[in-house]
Each structure stands twice: as structure tokens, then as C-alpha cells.
């Protein structure tokens, strides 16, 4: 069995070492233009040339949760693309989102400012029941975020394309459901996959429907959000602030307004990092399952886009 690794902008050698350790009977190598066709591939943002030169792939494993950029390529219709399922990402995502939600709920920015002035100054306690957190996207990462938020007893709303039932969560779906979801949400957490349907879903119209003094946390993709609409709504006071981890252009250009905006926190696409060992173990187990003729989970539906 031959496996190619093709990772854009990522040091490949450690991945090769881990993969060889996990699958000692396989021949793993770093793809170069002209490499012979392989049975499996482990990829991150591969070029079109890679796809064109690898017609025999039984499966192509992406080392990320989101496959939007992969799906921009011209892909064979029957190619089995597999995305990462958790592999240590969901706990990081829950940690990041809860940090942002709690930071806003408890107003830690105020205490940072007070400390700089040596000022002993309390903030009024907010009422948890008026502080519904709305999670868009109820896949592996979204569900973990929901579960963790529930531990802090925030009311939680969930929004997804198809209807879900989650204990203790007000679940919404579809067009009408989206409106209701927004109207009932104080802190919006975006974890949707990026597809033609969800591109720029966070815009002036939708964000205006959030409750007054709401807060926005985007940890999915930059292209879910219309940047200027968010800035305008923050400047008008309807939205109190935002924590953004993802951007339409990454790295975020130095002159982008988000960097200087006092009510926007920016982090460099770091909410949930791919963990190499966990990822390789998951991929290796799936390759072994496929080799034994078994089915695997995590296969991307090319029509649906995730
Ligand atoms: C991912 C990401 O898709 O890191 O996994 O954004």
C-alpha cells in the first residue's frame, strides 16, 4: 500500500515519521510532481496537479475539520474524501469558545483596564438566564461546545441545516428557524461549514436580528462574515464586540480594521489546532478499516459540501 503526503505550508517530515510508525507495512512518501500514483493520500490544501496526477486514490484524508478549500478543486465525482473527526480538536474549540463567552459575560476587559489604573471596581452581575448562547453548526465541534457551555449553565440555542434534538438545547433549523434562533441569541458562536449556502451568512441583515448588546464569536471561516457589516453594527452599539479567529484573508492583513478595533479580539486561526499524533492515529485506523473492506465515518458528501 502506497501513501502520499501533500501538505501545504506545513513541515512534512514529522508527519511522514508518524505515518510510517503508525503503518509500518505501508510505503509512505512526500508527494512531488510526477510521483507514481498512490492508494491513499494525506493532504492539506493540495494543488490541482496533485489531484490530476493521482487517479487511483482509494481515499484522500484531509488533516483539518473544514474541507471548503479542498472542494474548490476539480475533483473526480467518486473520490472518497475524509475529513478529520475531532482528534483532539473539540476540547480545544470548547476551551476557546468558553473563554470568549465567559470573558464577555464576566466583563474581564473591564478588570484588565481597572488593573492598569490600580482601580478596585466591580461590574454588576449579569443574569445568566438573559444570556443565551447560540451555536451555529451542530457537528462534532459544535456539540462539544454546546455540552461545555451547558456546564456553566448558560441557556443554549443550536442552529443547523437539518433539525436536531439535543437535551437541554433549543434547537432551530431552516430559514424561519434561523430568524428565531437569532432573535433569541445574545452570544453568537459560528461553527458552520463554509458552503455556497453559508457564505456571508453573518451580515448586516442577520446580525441585526441578534439581541441588543450581543457578542459574536467566529471560529469557522472568515468568509462566513461580512467584515464591514460587523464593524458597522459594533460601532452603532447593536453588537458589543467580537472574538474572531478566522478571516477571509489569512494572515489577516496588517492594515485590516479588525486589528485596531478596541471591541474586537483577533487570534491567528488557532482556536483548535490539528494535533499530529491523534490525527495520524485516526487516519491510520481508517486506512486499515478500508483495507479490510469495512466502512469508515467522516466521509465528505461532495453535494452537500462538508
Ligand atoms: C480546520 C481548521 O478546518 O483548522 O481544521 O480550520
mmCIF file with all atom_site columns, N, CA and C in Angstrom, residues 4 31-38 48-56:
data_model
loop_
_atom_site.group_PDB
_atom_site.id
_atom_site.type_symbol
_atom_site.label_atom_id
_atom_site.label_alt_id
_atom_site.label_comp_id
_atom_site.label_asym_id
_atom_site.label_entity_id
_atom_site.label_seq_id
_atom_site.pdbx_PDB_ins_code
_atom_site.Cartn_x
_atom_site.Cartn_y
_atom_site.Cartn_z
_atom_site.occupancy
_atom_site.B_iso_or_equiv
_atom_site.pdbx_formal_charge
_atom_site.auth_seq_id
_atom_site.auth_comp_id
_atom_site.auth_asym_id
_atom_site.auth_atom_id
_atom_site.pdbx_PDB_model_num
ATOM 1  N N  . UNK A 1 4  ? 0.703  8.902  -0.151  1.00 0.00 ? 4  UNK A N  1
ATOM 2  C CA . UNK A 1 4  ? 1.407  10.172 -0.387  1.00 0.00 ? 4  UNK A CA 1
ATOM 3  C C  . UNK A 1 4  ? 0.969  11.193 0.652   1.00 0.00 ? 4  UNK A C  1
ATOM 4  N N  . UNK A 1 31 ? 4.664  13.634 -1.560  1.00 0.00 ? 31 UNK A N  1
ATOM 5  C CA . UNK A 1 31 ? 4.341  13.765 -2.994  1.00 0.00 ? 31 UNK A CA 1
ATOM 6  C C  . UNK A 1 31 ? 5.184  14.857 -3.636  1.00 0.00 ? 31 UNK A C  1
ATOM 7  N N  . UNK A 1 32 ? 5.647  14.563 -4.834  1.00 0.00 ? 32 UNK A N  1
ATOM 8  C CA . UNK A 1 32 ? 6.279  15.590 -5.679  1.00 0.00 ? 32 UNK A CA 1
ATOM 9  C C  . UNK A 1 32 ? 5.659  15.458 -7.056  1.00 0.00 ? 32 UNK A C  1
ATOM 10 N N  . UNK A 1 33 ? 5.628  16.535 -7.837  1.00 0.00 ? 33 UNK A N  1
ATOM 11 C CA . UNK A 1 33 ? 5.078  16.401 -9.187  1.00 0.00 ? 33 UNK A CA 1
ATOM 12 C C  . UNK A 1 33 ? 5.747  15.222 -9.894  1.00 0.00 ? 33 UNK A C  1
ATOM 13 N N  . UNK A 1 34 ? 4.940  14.388 -10.493 1.00 0.00 ? 34 UNK A N  1
ATOM 14 C CA . UNK A 1 34 ? 5.477  13.236 -11.209 1.00 0.00 ? 34 UNK A CA 1
ATOM 15 C C  . UNK A 1 34 ? 5.604  11.982 -10.355 1.00 0.00 ? 34 UNK A C  1
ATOM 16 N N  . UNK A 1 35 ? 5.303  12.044 -9.051  1.00 0.00 ? 35 UNK A N  1
ATOM 17 C CA . UNK A 1 35 ? 5.354  10.834 -8.201  1.00 0.00 ? 35 UNK A CA 1
ATOM 18 C C  . UNK A 1 35 ? 4.371  9.804  -8.746  1.00 0.00 ? 35 UNK A C  1
ATOM 19 N N  . UNK A 1 36 ? 4.686  8.496  -8.639  1.00 0.00 ? 36 UNK A N  1
ATOM 20 C CA . UNK A 1 36 ? 3.750  7.483  -9.139  1.00 0.00 ? 36 UNK A CA 1
ATOM 21 C C  . UNK A 1 36 ? 2.442  7.493  -8.349  1.00 0.00 ? 36 UNK A C  1
ATOM 22 N N  . UNK A 1 37 ? 1.347  7.011  -8.950  1.00 0.00 ? 37 UNK A N  1
ATOM 23 C CA . UNK A 1 37 ? 0.050  7.029  -8.256  1.00 0.00 ? 37 UNK A CA 1
ATOM 24 C C  . UNK A 1 37 ? 0.088  6.218  -6.968  1.00 0.00 ? 37 UNK A C  1
ATOM 25 N N  . UNK A 1 38 ? -0.595 6.743  -5.924  1.00 0.00 ? 38 UNK A N  1
ATOM 26 C CA . UNK A 1 38 ? -0.643 6.067  -4.618  1.00 0.00 ? 38 UNK A CA 1
ATOM 27 C C  . UNK A 1 38 ? -2.062 5.563  -4.358  1.00 0.00 ? 38 UNK A C  1
ATOM 28 N N  . UNK A 1 48 ? -4.073 21.465 -7.627  1.00 0.00 ? 48 UNK A N  1
ATOM 29 C CA . UNK A 1 48 ? -4.857 20.691 -8.606  1.00 0.00 ? 48 UNK A CA 1
ATOM 30 C C  . UNK A 1 48 ? -3.993 19.616 -9.269  1.00 0.00 ? 48 UNK A C  1
ATOM 31 N N  . UNK A 1 49 ? -2.708 19.939 -9.449  1.00 0.00 ? 49 UNK A N  1
ATOM 32 C CA . UNK A 1 49 ? -1.804 18.974 -10.099 1.00 0.00 ? 49 UNK A CA 1
ATOM 33 C C  . UNK A 1 49 ? -1.756 17.651 -9.322  1.00 0.00 ? 49 UNK A C  1
ATOM 34 N N  . UNK A 1 50 ? -1.829 17.759 -8.000  1.00 0.00 ? 50 UNK A N  1
ATOM 35 C CA . UNK A 1 50 ? -1.816 16.545 -7.173  1.00 0.00 ? 50 UNK A CA 1
ATOM 36 C C  . UNK A 1 50 ? -3.021 15.668 -7.524  1.00 0.00 ? 50 UNK A C  1
ATOM 37 N N  . UNK A 1 51 ? -4.193 16.288 -7.583  1.00 0.00 ? 51 UNK A N  1
ATOM 38 C CA . UNK A 1 51 ? -5.425 15.538 -7.882  1.00 0.00 ? 51 UNK A CA 1
ATOM 39 C C  . UNK A 1 51 ? -5.310 14.917 -9.281  1.00 0.00 ? 51 UNK A C  1
ATOM 40 N N  . UNK A 1 52 ? -4.853 15.735 -10.233 1.00 0.00 ? 52 UNK A N  1
ATOM 41 C CA . UNK A 1 52 ? -4.785 15.271 -11.622 1.00 0.00 ? 52 UNK A CA 1
ATOM 42 C C  . UNK A 1 52 ? -3.829 14.089 -11.778 1.00 0.00 ? 52 UNK A C  1
ATOM 43 N N  . UNK A 1 53 ? -2.774 14.076 -10.961 1.00 0.00 ? 53 UNK A N  1
ATOM 44 C CA . UNK A 1 53 ? -1.759 13.023 -11.119 1.00 0.00 ? 53 UNK A CA 1
ATOM 45 C C  . UNK A 1 53 ? -2.014 11.803 -10.240 1.00 0.00 ? 53 UNK A C  1
ATOM 46 N N  . UNK A 1 54 ? -3.104 11.824 -9.461  1.00 0.00 ? 54 UNK A N  1
ATOM 47 C CA . UNK A 1 54 ? -3.357 10.712 -8.536  1.00 0.00 ? 54 UNK A CA 1
ATOM 48 C C  . UNK A 1 54 ? -4.734 10.093 -8.810  1.00 0.00 ? 54 UNK A C  1
ATOM 49 N N  . UNK A 1 55 ? -4.865 9.382  -9.918  1.00 0.00 ? 55 UNK A N  1
ATOM 50 C CA . UNK A 1 55 ? -6.193 8.871  -10.296 1.00 0.00 ? 55 UNK A CA 1
ATOM 51 C C  . UNK A 1 55 ? -6.605 7.615  -9.532  1.00 0.00 ? 55 UNK A C  1
ATOM 52 N N  . UNK A 1 56 ? -5.679 6.996  -8.784  1.00 0.00 ? 56 UNK A N  1
ATOM 53 C CA . UNK A 1 56 ? -6.006 5.691  -8.172  1.00 0.00 ? 56 UNK A CA 1
ATOM 54 C C  . UNK A 1 56 ? -6.344 5.760  -6.691  1.00 0.00 ? 56 UNK A C  1
#
